[in-house]
């Protein structure tokens, strides 16, 4: 009995469930940890340390997109072109991030990274010196006189 009413109620319940779960166009926020990458150091320079190695980024975008977003979908590339020797703080700008379309950066922590650069030492040619091996001293026979 009442099959028609039960069927209509079931269809309404399923439609409402889909409407709640798959809200199209709903914008949400999510936090993602992004690994700090950097361009090669200038010629003759070496990066000794870069800290922190990970930046926490708050992003916003469509619910469906952010639900499947992976940390590897976002990249942070710092440009070390003008960095000099020593310890320096490099600010992180939003344009250093690559994010999927329809995803926006809301905030990040920290907003700068510390980099320690060193000038490479010039290469010094090394020439090995070969010293002939004399071998072990010959054993002395018992009772021999050392010349005393």
mmCIF file of C-alpha atoms in Angstrom:
data_model
loop_
_atom_site.group_PDB
_atom_site.id
_atom_site.type_symbol
_atom_site.label_atom_id
_atom_site.label_comp_id
_atom_site.label_asym_id
_atom_site.label_seq_id
_atom_site.Cartn_x
_atom_site.Cartn_y
_atom_site.Cartn_z
ATOM 1 C CA UNK A 1 0.000 0.000 0.000
ATOM 2 C CA UNK A 2 0.995 3.599 -0.570
ATOM 3 C CA UNK A 3 3.683 2.531 -3.066
ATOM 4 C CA UNK A 4 3.345 5.725 -5.030
ATOM 5 C CA UNK A 5 3.884 7.931 -1.959
ATOM 6 C CA UNK A 6 6.799 5.771 -0.804
ATOM 7 C CA UNK A 7 8.430 5.986 -4.244
ATOM 8 C CA UNK A 8 8.010 9.783 -4.360
ATOM 9 C CA UNK A 9 9.440 10.099 -0.836
ATOM 10 C CA UNK A 10 12.420 7.918 -1.802
ATOM 11 C CA UNK A 11 13.114 10.002 -4.922
ATOM 12 C CA UNK A 12 12.950 13.228 -2.920
ATOM 13 C CA UNK A 13 15.318 11.786 -0.303
ATOM 14 C CA UNK A 14 17.832 10.693 -2.973
ATOM 15 C CA UNK A 15 17.618 14.083 -4.709
ATOM 16 C CA UNK A 16 18.218 15.899 -1.421
ATOM 17 C CA UNK A 17 21.138 13.610 -0.594
ATOM 18 C CA UNK A 18 22.777 14.331 -3.968
ATOM 19 C CA UNK A 19 22.101 18.022 -3.479
ATOM 20 C CA UNK A 20 23.869 18.044 -0.125
ATOM 21 C CA UNK A 21 26.785 15.793 -1.058
ATOM 22 C CA UNK A 22 27.484 17.162 -4.532
ATOM 23 C CA UNK A 23 26.742 20.842 -4.115
ATOM 24 C CA UNK A 24 27.805 22.281 -7.428
ATOM 25 C CA UNK A 25 29.492 25.629 -7.269
ATOM 26 C CA UNK A 26 30.032 25.551 -3.515
ATOM 27 C CA UNK A 27 33.384 27.122 -2.659
ATOM 28 C CA UNK A 28 35.291 25.696 0.294
ATOM 29 C CA UNK A 29 38.732 26.191 1.840
ATOM 30 C CA UNK A 30 41.389 23.588 2.524
ATOM 31 C CA UNK A 31 44.946 23.574 3.859
ATOM 32 C CA UNK A 32 47.681 21.821 1.842
ATOM 33 C CA UNK A 33 51.388 21.301 2.639
ATOM 34 C CA UNK A 34 53.558 22.206 -0.353
ATOM 35 C CA UNK A 35 57.232 21.250 -0.720
ATOM 36 C CA UNK A 36 59.527 24.225 -1.392
ATOM 37 C CA UNK A 37 61.443 23.806 -4.645
ATOM 38 C CA UNK A 38 63.971 26.263 -6.037
ATOM 39 C CA UNK A 39 65.691 27.168 -9.264
ATOM 40 C CA UNK A 40 69.332 26.163 -9.600
ATOM 41 C CA UNK A 41 71.672 28.350 -7.566
ATOM 42 C CA UNK A 42 73.629 30.996 -9.477
ATOM 43 C CA UNK A 43 76.886 29.817 -11.051
ATOM 44 C CA UNK A 44 79.602 29.390 -8.453
ATOM 45 C CA UNK A 45 77.118 29.184 -5.551
ATOM 46 C CA UNK A 46 75.767 26.271 -3.503
ATOM 47 C CA UNK A 47 72.619 26.102 -1.363
ATOM 48 C CA UNK A 48 73.726 24.905 2.084
ATOM 49 C CA UNK A 49 70.307 25.043 3.724
ATOM 50 C CA UNK A 50 66.746 26.044 2.926
ATOM 51 C CA UNK A 51 64.261 26.205 5.783
ATOM 52 C CA UNK A 52 61.444 25.376 6.098
ATOM 53 C CA UNK A 53 61.217 22.691 3.426
ATOM 54 C CA UNK A 54 57.395 22.740 3.477
ATOM 55 C CA UNK A 55 54.908 25.632 3.394
ATOM 56 C CA UNK A 56 51.297 25.293 4.587
ATOM 57 C CA UNK A 57 48.975 26.872 2.020
ATOM 58 C CA UNK A 58 45.272 27.622 2.492
ATOM 59 C CA UNK A 59 43.432 27.387 -0.833
ATOM 60 C CA UNK A 60 39.821 27.908 -1.873
ATOM 61 C CA UNK A 61 37.905 26.530 -4.788
ATOM 62 C CA UNK A 62 35.010 24.343 -5.880
ATOM 63 C CA UNK A 63 34.204 21.566 -3.436
ATOM 64 C CA UNK A 64 34.561 18.801 -6.031
ATOM 65 C CA UNK A 65 38.011 20.026 -7.089
ATOM 66 C CA UNK A 66 39.408 20.535 -3.588
ATOM 67 C CA UNK A 67 38.109 17.169 -2.436
ATOM 68 C CA UNK A 68 40.383 15.397 -4.934
ATOM 69 C CA UNK A 69 43.261 17.899 -4.728
ATOM 70 C CA UNK A 70 46.631 16.297 -3.941
ATOM 71 C CA UNK A 71 49.666 18.168 -2.499
ATOM 72 C CA UNK A 72 51.556 17.279 -5.694
ATOM 73 C CA UNK A 73 48.971 19.304 -7.683
ATOM 74 C CA UNK A 74 50.468 22.488 -6.207
ATOM 75 C CA UNK A 75 54.076 23.563 -6.632
ATOM 76 C CA UNK A 76 56.156 26.353 -5.114
ATOM 77 C CA UNK A 77 59.221 27.375 -7.111
ATOM 78 C CA UNK A 78 61.554 29.983 -5.546
ATOM 79 C CA UNK A 79 63.886 31.922 -7.821
ATOM 80 C CA UNK A 80 67.416 32.075 -6.356
ATOM 81 C CA UNK A 81 68.859 34.121 -9.247
ATOM 82 C CA UNK A 82 69.809 37.226 -7.254
ATOM 83 C CA UNK A 83 70.670 35.592 -3.945
ATOM 84 C CA UNK A 84 74.079 36.461 -2.477
ATOM 85 C CA UNK A 85 76.355 34.521 -0.138
ATOM 86 C CA UNK A 86 75.272 34.029 3.465
ATOM 87 C CA UNK A 87 71.951 33.652 5.274
ATOM 88 C CA UNK A 88 69.008 35.533 3.780
ATOM 89 C CA UNK A 89 65.237 35.596 4.153
ATOM 90 C CA UNK A 90 63.386 35.232 0.853
ATOM 91 C CA UNK A 91 59.732 36.319 0.745
ATOM 92 C CA UNK A 92 57.232 33.933 -0.831
ATOM 93 C CA UNK A 93 54.870 35.576 -3.325
ATOM 94 C CA UNK A 94 51.651 34.059 -4.637
ATOM 95 C CA UNK A 95 53.009 34.100 -8.197
ATOM 96 C CA UNK A 96 55.670 31.560 -7.117
ATOM 97 C CA UNK A 97 52.882 28.940 -6.809
ATOM 98 C CA UNK A 98 51.397 26.869 -9.588
ATOM 99 C CA UNK A 99 47.825 25.876 -8.738
ATOM 100 C CA UNK A 100 45.060 24.195 -10.739
ATOM 101 C CA UNK A 101 42.538 26.362 -12.533
ATOM 102 C CA UNK A 102 39.698 27.642 -10.281
ATOM 103 C CA UNK A 103 41.883 27.261 -7.149
ATOM 104 C CA UNK A 104 42.980 30.417 -5.337
ATOM 105 C CA UNK A 105 45.570 30.922 -2.621
ATOM 106 C CA UNK A 106 43.994 32.418 0.498
ATOM 107 C CA UNK A 107 46.938 32.366 2.915
ATOM 108 C CA UNK A 108 50.310 30.699 3.553
ATOM 109 C CA UNK A 109 52.513 29.975 6.549
ATOM 110 C CA UNK A 110 55.312 30.973 6.677
ATOM 111 C CA UNK A 111 55.507 33.860 4.225
ATOM 112 C CA UNK A 112 59.286 33.642 3.866
ATOM 113 C CA UNK A 113 62.034 31.026 3.847
ATOM 114 C CA UNK A 114 65.608 31.182 5.067
ATOM 115 C CA UNK A 115 68.313 30.236 2.584
ATOM 116 C CA UNK A 116 72.016 29.857 3.346
ATOM 117 C CA UNK A 117 74.272 30.202 0.289
ATOM 118 C CA UNK A 118 77.999 29.569 -0.055
ATOM 119 C CA UNK A 119 80.432 30.602 -2.770
ATOM 120 C CA UNK A 120 82.054 27.507 -4.202
ATOM 121 C CA UNK A 121 85.811 27.170 -3.686
ATOM 122 C CA UNK A 122 87.789 27.123 -6.909
ATOM 123 C CA UNK A 123 88.907 23.686 -7.964
ATOM 124 C CA UNK A 124 92.503 22.987 -7.016
ATOM 125 C CA UNK A 125 94.295 20.420 -9.155
ATOM 126 C CA UNK A 126 95.734 17.583 -7.112
ATOM 127 C CA UNK A 127 98.665 15.531 -8.403
ATOM 128 C CA UNK A 128 99.274 12.323 -6.489
ATOM 129 C CA UNK A 129 102.864 11.621 -5.481
ATOM 130 C CA UNK A 130 103.995 8.005 -5.842
ATOM 131 C CA UNK A 131 106.313 6.820 -3.074
ATOM 132 C CA UNK A 132 108.051 3.516 -3.779
ATOM 133 C CA UNK A 133 107.274 0.764 -1.313
ATOM 134 C CA UNK A 134 110.425 -0.584 0.356
ATOM 135 C CA UNK A 135 108.667 -3.598 1.748
ATOM 136 C CA UNK A 136 109.131 -4.970 5.263
ATOM 137 C CA UNK A 137 112.534 -4.968 6.965
ATOM 138 C CA UNK A 138 114.301 -8.339 6.627
ATOM 139 C CA UNK A 139 114.147 -10.484 9.765
ATOM 140 C CA UNK A 140 117.302 -10.708 11.837
ATOM 141 C CA UNK A 141 118.724 -14.133 12.490
ATOM 142 C CA UNK A 142 119.070 -15.180 16.135
ATOM 143 C CA UNK A 143 122.458 -14.544 17.641
ATOM 144 C CA UNK A 144 123.409 -12.002 15.057
ATOM 145 C CA UNK A 145 125.257 -9.002 16.221
ATOM 146 C CA UNK A 146 123.852 -5.570 15.489
ATOM 147 C CA UNK A 147 127.327 -4.216 15.102
ATOM 148 C CA UNK A 148 127.843 -3.155 18.688
#
